[in-house]
Amino acid sequence: MVSGFSRATLKRSFETLGDQGPTLSVKGQSSHKVDVTVGDAMTLFGPVEFKRSRYRPSGKGASMIPAESILG
């Protein structure tokens, strides 16, 4: 029961980390929020699946996922 509660709490925390609003500025480059995808993290309480926001630069370039950058 504790593990389930802990995973649910981590899920909400991970989703909050990734939502930076409609735009994100990284190293002077502005990126806009695009579709949300599903991420997985292995924790001490078991696997946690969470929605992760993705941001894409206006020009060319790879998407940036803040939650993954923060979590490593």
Tab-separated table of C-alpha atoms in Angstrom:
chain	number	residue	atom	x	y	z
A	1	MET	CA	0.000	0.000	0.000
A	2	VAL	CA	2.848	2.389	0.846
A	3	SER	CA	4.592	1.612	-2.448
A	4	GLY	CA	1.432	2.414	-4.428
A	5	PHE	CA	0.993	5.718	-2.618
A	6	SER	CA	4.676	6.553	-3.145
A	7	ARG	CA	4.505	5.784	-6.877
A	8	ALA	CA	1.384	7.975	-7.247
A	9	THR	CA	3.138	10.828	-5.419
A	10	LEU	CA	6.238	10.479	-7.603
A	11	LYS	CA	4.083	10.403	-10.752
A	12	ARG	CA	2.511	13.763	-9.848
A	13	SER	CA	5.919	15.188	-8.950
A	14	PHE	CA	7.512	14.074	-12.234
A	15	GLU	CA	4.622	15.529	-14.235
A	16	THR	CA	4.961	18.846	-12.396
A	17	LEU	CA	8.701	18.972	-13.164
A	18	GLY	CA	8.050	18.687	-16.869
A	19	ASP	CA	5.298	21.266	-17.279
A	20	GLN	CA	7.096	24.573	-17.797
A	21	GLY	CA	4.189	26.410	-19.469
A	22	PRO	CA	3.521	27.082	-23.175
A	23	THR	CA	7.086	28.229	-23.941
A	24	LEU	CA	10.520	27.454	-22.556
A	25	SER	CA	13.780	29.350	-23.006
A	26	VAL	CA	16.985	27.299	-22.878
A	27	LYS	CA	20.373	28.881	-23.592
A	28	GLY	CA	18.664	31.851	-25.240
A	29	GLN	CA	16.604	29.680	-27.604
A	30	SER	CA	12.825	29.695	-27.290
A	31	SER	CA	10.936	26.418	-27.599
A	32	HIS	CA	7.191	25.816	-27.753
A	33	LYS	CA	5.259	23.051	-26.020
A	34	VAL	CA	4.234	20.245	-28.346
A	35	ASP	CA	2.521	16.916	-27.741
A	36	VAL	CA	2.746	15.109	-24.412
A	37	THR	CA	4.307	11.645	-24.373
A	38	VAL	CA	4.637	8.920	-21.758
A	39	GLY	CA	7.845	8.468	-19.792
A	40	ASP	CA	8.972	5.680	-17.471
A	41	ALA	CA	11.177	5.917	-14.406
A	42	MET	CA	12.410	3.109	-12.184
A	43	THR	CA	12.231	4.137	-8.526
A	44	LEU	CA	12.827	2.479	-5.176
A	45	PHE	CA	9.061	1.860	-5.046
A	46	GLY	CA	8.857	0.277	-8.495
A	47	PRO	CA	8.266	1.603	-12.013
A	48	VAL	CA	6.460	4.923	-12.432
A	49	GLU	CA	4.781	5.885	-15.695
A	50	PHE	CA	4.133	9.616	-16.142
A	51	LYS	CA	3.089	12.147	-18.771
A	52	ARG	CA	6.017	14.270	-19.916
A	53	SER	CA	5.825	17.583	-21.711
A	54	ARG	CA	7.991	18.083	-24.781
A	55	TYR	CA	9.250	21.377	-26.155
A	56	ARG	CA	10.488	21.986	-29.694
A	57	PRO	CA	12.520	24.951	-30.976
A	58	SER	CA	10.865	27.229	-33.541
A	59	GLY	CA	13.440	26.302	-36.170
A	60	LYS	CA	15.131	22.954	-36.476
A	61	GLY	CA	16.319	20.891	-33.580
A	62	ALA	CA	15.505	18.038	-31.276
A	63	SER	CA	12.724	18.192	-28.728
A	64	MET	CA	13.619	18.966	-25.139
A	65	ILE	CA	11.945	17.071	-22.295
A	66	PRO	CA	12.437	19.019	-19.041
A	67	ALA	CA	11.492	16.137	-16.724
A	68	GLU	CA	14.183	13.909	-18.228
A	69	SER	CA	16.762	16.692	-18.073
A	70	ILE	CA	16.030	17.233	-14.387
A	71	LEU	CA	15.800	13.551	-13.470
A	72	GLY	CA	18.868	12.573	-15.480
